[in-house]
mmCIF file of C-alpha atoms in Angstrom:
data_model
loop_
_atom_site.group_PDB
_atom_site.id
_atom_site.type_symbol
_atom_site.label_atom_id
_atom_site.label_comp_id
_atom_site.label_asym_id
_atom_site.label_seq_id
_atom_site.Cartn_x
_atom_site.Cartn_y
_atom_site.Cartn_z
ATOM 1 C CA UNK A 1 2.002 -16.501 -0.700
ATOM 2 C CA UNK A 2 4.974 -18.191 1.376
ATOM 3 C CA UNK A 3 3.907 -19.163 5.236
ATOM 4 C CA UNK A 4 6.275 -17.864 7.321
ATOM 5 C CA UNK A 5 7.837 -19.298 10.660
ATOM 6 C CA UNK A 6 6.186 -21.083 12.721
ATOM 7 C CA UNK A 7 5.945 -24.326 15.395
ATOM 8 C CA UNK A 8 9.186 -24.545 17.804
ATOM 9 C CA UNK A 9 10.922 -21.775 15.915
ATOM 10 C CA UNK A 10 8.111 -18.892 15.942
ATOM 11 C CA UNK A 11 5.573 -20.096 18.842
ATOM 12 C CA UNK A 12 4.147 -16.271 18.414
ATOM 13 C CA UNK A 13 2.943 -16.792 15.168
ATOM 14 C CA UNK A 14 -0.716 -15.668 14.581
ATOM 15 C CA UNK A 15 -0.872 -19.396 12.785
ATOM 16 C CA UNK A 16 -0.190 -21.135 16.300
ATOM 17 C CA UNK A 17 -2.842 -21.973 18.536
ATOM 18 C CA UNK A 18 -2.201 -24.831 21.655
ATOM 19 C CA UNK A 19 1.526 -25.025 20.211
ATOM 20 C CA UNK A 20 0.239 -26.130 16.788
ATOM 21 C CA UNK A 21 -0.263 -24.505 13.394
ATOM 22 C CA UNK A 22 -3.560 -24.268 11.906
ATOM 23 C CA UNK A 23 -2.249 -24.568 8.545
ATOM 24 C CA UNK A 24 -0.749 -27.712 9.158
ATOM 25 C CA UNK A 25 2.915 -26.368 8.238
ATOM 26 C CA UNK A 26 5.464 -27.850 8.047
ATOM 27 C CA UNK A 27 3.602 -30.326 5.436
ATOM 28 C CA UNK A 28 4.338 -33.546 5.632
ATOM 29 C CA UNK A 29 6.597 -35.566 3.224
ATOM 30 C CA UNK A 30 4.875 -36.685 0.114
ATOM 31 C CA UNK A 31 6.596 -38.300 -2.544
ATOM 32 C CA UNK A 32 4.104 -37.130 -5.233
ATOM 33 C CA UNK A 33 1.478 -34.438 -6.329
ATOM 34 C CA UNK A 34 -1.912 -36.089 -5.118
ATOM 35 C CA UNK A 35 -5.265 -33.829 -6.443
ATOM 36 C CA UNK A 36 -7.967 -33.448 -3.839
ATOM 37 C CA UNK A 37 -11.508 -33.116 -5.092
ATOM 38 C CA UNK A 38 -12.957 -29.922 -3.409
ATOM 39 C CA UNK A 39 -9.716 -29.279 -1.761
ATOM 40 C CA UNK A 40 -5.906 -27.974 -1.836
ATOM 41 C CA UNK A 41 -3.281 -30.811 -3.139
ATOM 42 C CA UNK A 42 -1.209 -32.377 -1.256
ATOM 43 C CA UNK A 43 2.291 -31.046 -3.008
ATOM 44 C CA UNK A 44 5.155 -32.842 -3.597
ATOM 45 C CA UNK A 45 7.745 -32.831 -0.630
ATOM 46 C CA UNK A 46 10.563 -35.316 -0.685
ATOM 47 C CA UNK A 47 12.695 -36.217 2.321
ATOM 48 C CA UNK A 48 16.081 -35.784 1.003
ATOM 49 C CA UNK A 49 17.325 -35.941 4.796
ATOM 50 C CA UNK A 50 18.894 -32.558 4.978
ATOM 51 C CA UNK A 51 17.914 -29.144 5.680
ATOM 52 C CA UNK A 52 19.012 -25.882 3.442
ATOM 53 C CA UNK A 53 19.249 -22.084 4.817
ATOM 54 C CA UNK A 54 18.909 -19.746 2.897
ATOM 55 C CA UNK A 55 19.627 -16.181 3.813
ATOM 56 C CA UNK A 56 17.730 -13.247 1.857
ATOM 57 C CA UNK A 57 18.558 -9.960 1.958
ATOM 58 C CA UNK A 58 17.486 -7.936 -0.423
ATOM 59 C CA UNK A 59 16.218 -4.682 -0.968
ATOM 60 C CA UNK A 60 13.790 -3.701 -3.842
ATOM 61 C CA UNK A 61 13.204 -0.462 -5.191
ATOM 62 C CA UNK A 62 10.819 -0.150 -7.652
ATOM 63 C CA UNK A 63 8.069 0.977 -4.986
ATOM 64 C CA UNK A 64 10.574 4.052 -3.773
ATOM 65 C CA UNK A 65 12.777 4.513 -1.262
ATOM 66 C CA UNK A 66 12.996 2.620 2.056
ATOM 67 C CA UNK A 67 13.430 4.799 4.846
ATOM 68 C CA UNK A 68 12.150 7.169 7.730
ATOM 69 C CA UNK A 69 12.827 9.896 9.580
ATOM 70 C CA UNK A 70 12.022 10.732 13.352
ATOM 71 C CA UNK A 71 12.402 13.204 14.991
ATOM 72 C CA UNK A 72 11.416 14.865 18.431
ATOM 73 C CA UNK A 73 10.800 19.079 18.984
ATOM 74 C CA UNK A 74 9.136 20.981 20.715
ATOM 75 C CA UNK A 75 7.630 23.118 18.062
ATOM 76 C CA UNK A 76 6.222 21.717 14.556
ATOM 77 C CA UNK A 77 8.679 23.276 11.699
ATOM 78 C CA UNK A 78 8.051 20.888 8.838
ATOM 79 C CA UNK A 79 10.415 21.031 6.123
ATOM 80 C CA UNK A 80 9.266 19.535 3.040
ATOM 81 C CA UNK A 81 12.240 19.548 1.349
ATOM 82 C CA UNK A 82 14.972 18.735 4.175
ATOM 83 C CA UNK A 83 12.998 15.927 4.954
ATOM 84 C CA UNK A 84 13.216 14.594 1.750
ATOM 85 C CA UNK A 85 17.359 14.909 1.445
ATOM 86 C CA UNK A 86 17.791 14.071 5.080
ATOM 87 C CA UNK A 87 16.037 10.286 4.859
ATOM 88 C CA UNK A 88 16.660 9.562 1.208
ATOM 89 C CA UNK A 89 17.851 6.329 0.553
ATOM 90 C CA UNK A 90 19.967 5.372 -2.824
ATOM 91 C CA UNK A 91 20.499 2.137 -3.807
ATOM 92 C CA UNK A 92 23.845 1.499 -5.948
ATOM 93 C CA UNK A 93 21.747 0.964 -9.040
ATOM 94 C CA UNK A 94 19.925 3.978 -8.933
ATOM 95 C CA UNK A 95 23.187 5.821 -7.722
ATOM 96 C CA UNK A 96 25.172 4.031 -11.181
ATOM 97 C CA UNK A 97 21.821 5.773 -12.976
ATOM 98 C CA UNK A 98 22.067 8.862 -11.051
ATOM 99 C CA UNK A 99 26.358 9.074 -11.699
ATOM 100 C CA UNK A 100 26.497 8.620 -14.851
ATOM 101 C CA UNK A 101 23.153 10.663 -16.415
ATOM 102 C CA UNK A 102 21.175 7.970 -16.982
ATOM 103 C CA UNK A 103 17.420 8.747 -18.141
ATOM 104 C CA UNK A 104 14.996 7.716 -15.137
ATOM 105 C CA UNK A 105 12.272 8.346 -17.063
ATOM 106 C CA UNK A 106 10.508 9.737 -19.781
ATOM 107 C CA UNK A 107 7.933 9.416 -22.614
ATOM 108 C CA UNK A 108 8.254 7.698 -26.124
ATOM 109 C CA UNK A 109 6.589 10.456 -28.050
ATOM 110 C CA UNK A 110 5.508 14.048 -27.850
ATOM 111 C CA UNK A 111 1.646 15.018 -28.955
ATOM 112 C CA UNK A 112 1.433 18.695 -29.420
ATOM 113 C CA UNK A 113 -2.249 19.637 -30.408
ATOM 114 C CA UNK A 114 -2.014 21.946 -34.109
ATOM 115 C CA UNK A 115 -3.920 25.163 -34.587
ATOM 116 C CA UNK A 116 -5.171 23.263 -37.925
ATOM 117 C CA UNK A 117 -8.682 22.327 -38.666
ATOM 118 C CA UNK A 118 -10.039 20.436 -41.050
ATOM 119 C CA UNK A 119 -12.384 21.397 -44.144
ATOM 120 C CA UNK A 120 -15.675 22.670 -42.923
ATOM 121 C CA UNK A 121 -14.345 22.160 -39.118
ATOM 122 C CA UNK A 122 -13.031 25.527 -38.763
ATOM 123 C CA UNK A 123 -13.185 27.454 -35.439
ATOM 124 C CA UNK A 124 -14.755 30.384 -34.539
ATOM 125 C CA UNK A 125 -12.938 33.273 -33.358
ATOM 126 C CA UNK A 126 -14.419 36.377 -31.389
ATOM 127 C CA UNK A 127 -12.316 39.784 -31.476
ATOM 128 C CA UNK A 128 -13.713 42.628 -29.253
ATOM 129 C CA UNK A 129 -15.303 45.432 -31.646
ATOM 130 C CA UNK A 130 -13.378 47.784 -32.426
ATOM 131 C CA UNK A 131 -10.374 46.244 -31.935
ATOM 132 C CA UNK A 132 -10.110 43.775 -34.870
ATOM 133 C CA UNK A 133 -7.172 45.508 -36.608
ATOM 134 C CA UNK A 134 -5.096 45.610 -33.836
ATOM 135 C CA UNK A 135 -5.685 41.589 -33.178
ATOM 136 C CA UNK A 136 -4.437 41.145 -36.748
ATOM 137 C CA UNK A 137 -1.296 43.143 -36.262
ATOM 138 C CA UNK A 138 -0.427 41.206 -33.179
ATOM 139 C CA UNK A 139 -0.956 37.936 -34.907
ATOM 140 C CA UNK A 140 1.318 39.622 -37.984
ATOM 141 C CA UNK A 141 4.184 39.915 -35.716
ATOM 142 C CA UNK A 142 4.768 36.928 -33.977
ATOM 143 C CA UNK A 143 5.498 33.234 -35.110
ATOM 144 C CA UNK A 144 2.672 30.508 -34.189
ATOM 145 C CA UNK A 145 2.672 26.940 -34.308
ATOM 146 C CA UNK A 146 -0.067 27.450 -37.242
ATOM 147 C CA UNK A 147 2.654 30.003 -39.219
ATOM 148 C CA UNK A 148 5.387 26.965 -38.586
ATOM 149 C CA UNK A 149 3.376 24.401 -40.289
ATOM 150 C CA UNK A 150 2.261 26.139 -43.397
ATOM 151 C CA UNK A 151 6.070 27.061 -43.455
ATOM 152 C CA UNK A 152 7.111 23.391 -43.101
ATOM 153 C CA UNK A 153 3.834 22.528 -45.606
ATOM 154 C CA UNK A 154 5.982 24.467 -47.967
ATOM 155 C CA UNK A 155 8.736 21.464 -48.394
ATOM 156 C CA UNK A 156 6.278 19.000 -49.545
ATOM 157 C CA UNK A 157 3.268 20.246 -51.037
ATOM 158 C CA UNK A 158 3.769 23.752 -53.301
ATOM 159 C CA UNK A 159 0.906 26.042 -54.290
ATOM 160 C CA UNK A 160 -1.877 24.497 -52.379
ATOM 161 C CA UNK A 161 -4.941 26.872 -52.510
ATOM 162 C CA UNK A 162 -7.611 24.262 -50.663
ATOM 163 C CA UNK A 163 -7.564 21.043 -48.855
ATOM 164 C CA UNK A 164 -8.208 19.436 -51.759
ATOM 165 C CA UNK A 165 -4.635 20.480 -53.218
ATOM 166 C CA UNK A 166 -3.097 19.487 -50.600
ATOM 167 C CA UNK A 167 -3.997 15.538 -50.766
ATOM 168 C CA UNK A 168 -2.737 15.669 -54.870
ATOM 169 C CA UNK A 169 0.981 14.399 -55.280
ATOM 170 C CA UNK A 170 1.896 14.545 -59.051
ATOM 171 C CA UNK A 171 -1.420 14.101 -60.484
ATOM 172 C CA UNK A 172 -2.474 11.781 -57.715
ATOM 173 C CA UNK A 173 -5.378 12.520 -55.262
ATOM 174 C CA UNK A 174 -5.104 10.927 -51.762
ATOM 175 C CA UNK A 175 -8.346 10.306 -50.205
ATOM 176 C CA UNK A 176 -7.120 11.216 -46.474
ATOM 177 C CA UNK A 177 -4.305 12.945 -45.445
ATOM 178 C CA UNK A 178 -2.556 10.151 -44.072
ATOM 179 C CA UNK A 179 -2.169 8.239 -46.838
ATOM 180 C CA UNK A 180 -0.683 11.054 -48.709
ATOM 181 C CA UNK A 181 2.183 11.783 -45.463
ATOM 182 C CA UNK A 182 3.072 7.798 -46.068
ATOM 183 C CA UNK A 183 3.304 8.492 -50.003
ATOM 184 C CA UNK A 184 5.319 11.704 -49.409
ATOM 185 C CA UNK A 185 7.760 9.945 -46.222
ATOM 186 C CA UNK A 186 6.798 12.288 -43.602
ATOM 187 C CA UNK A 187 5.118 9.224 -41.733
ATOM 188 C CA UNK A 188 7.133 5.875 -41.694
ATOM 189 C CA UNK A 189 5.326 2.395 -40.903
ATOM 190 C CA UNK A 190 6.379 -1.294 -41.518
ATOM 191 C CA UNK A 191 6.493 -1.454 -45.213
ATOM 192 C CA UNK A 192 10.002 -1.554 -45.419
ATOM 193 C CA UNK A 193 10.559 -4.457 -43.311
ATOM 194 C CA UNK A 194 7.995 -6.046 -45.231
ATOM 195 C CA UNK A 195 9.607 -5.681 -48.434
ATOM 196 C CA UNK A 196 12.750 -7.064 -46.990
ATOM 197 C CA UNK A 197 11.194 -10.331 -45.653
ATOM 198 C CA UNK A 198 9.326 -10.894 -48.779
ATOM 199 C CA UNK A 199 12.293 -10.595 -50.763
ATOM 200 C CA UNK A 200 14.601 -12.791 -48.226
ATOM 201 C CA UNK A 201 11.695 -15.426 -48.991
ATOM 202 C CA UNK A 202 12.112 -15.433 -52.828
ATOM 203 C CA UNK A 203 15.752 -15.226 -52.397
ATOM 204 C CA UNK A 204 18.921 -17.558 -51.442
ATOM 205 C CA UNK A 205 22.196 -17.837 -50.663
ATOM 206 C CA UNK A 206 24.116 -20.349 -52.758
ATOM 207 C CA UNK A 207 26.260 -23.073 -50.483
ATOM 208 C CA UNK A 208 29.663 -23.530 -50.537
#
């Protein structure tokens, strides 16, 4: 935390009492770091003989927009959405973002929960008696996210009849489903930059 201005320059300051600050700013000049035992150091502060100025102004936007709006009627018409175009404030980098299309913000990856249980986890489903045939010739009809995936099943595994099935790859039986999606490429990890270090390791270029 940086003490702010005080002594001849800022006699107002909540740190001034009988014209003299309680933190003992400014510090005097030490030329070393000296440790105090049960205590704050005594920093470093050399006496170069000159003072620096340094002007900030900056404005910082990643906690929203800086702004306010007043204003004085006799009746209370609150406008959510006037209010918020008549005191917006954009910065020139969000403006650059906003001008040219620029993403603001977004997610990395999109979980959509599958209709799809697994072996001896299936769900129960009710119909209403009497009406049972009439359910199924809705759900005939219309495409579902369960109908898309055995459709898209279709591409890698052929013929499956149980769950079993569908973990075998050419005579091979995968003992989770995962392990069979890295065999087949539907998932990706790392193993392929870990091929290509491991064979950068055993291999060489030749110098000129």
């Amino acid at each position: 935390m940086i003490h702010g201005t005080c002594g001849i320059l800022n006699p107002n300051s909540p740190c001034m009492k009988d014209e003299i600050c309680t933190q003992k700013f400014p510090k005097e000049f030490n030329p070393r770091t000296v440790a105090i035992f049960n205590g704050y150091p005594n920093y470093m502060r050399l006496d170069v003989g000159r003072v620096i100025i340094i002007k900030v102004n900056q404005v910082y936007n990643q906690w929203g927009h800086d702004c306010f709006n007043v204003v004085i009627n006799e009746s209370v018409n609150h406008h959510e959405i006037n209010t918020y175009l008549d005191c917006r404030f954009v910065s020139a980098p969000e403006a650059l973002r906003r001008i040219y299309e620029y993403s603001i913000s977004g997610l990395s990856h999109t979980i959509i929960r599958l209709q799809v249980h697994l072996s001896n986890h299936n769900q129960k489903v009710y119909f209403n008696e009497g009406e049972e045939q009439v359910t199924i010739d809705c759900a005939s009809q219309r495409e579902t996210q369960l109908t898309a995936w055995f459709k898209l099943l279709l591409f890698y595994v052929k013929g499956a009849k149980s769950f079993e099935d569908l973990r075998i790859v050419h005579g091979t039986v995968f003992y989770t489903f995962r392990e069979e999606c890295y065999h087949l490429g539907v998932f990706q990890d790392d193993i392929e930059w870990r091929n290509t270090l491991t064979e950068a390791v055993a291999t060489w270029m030749c110098c000129n």
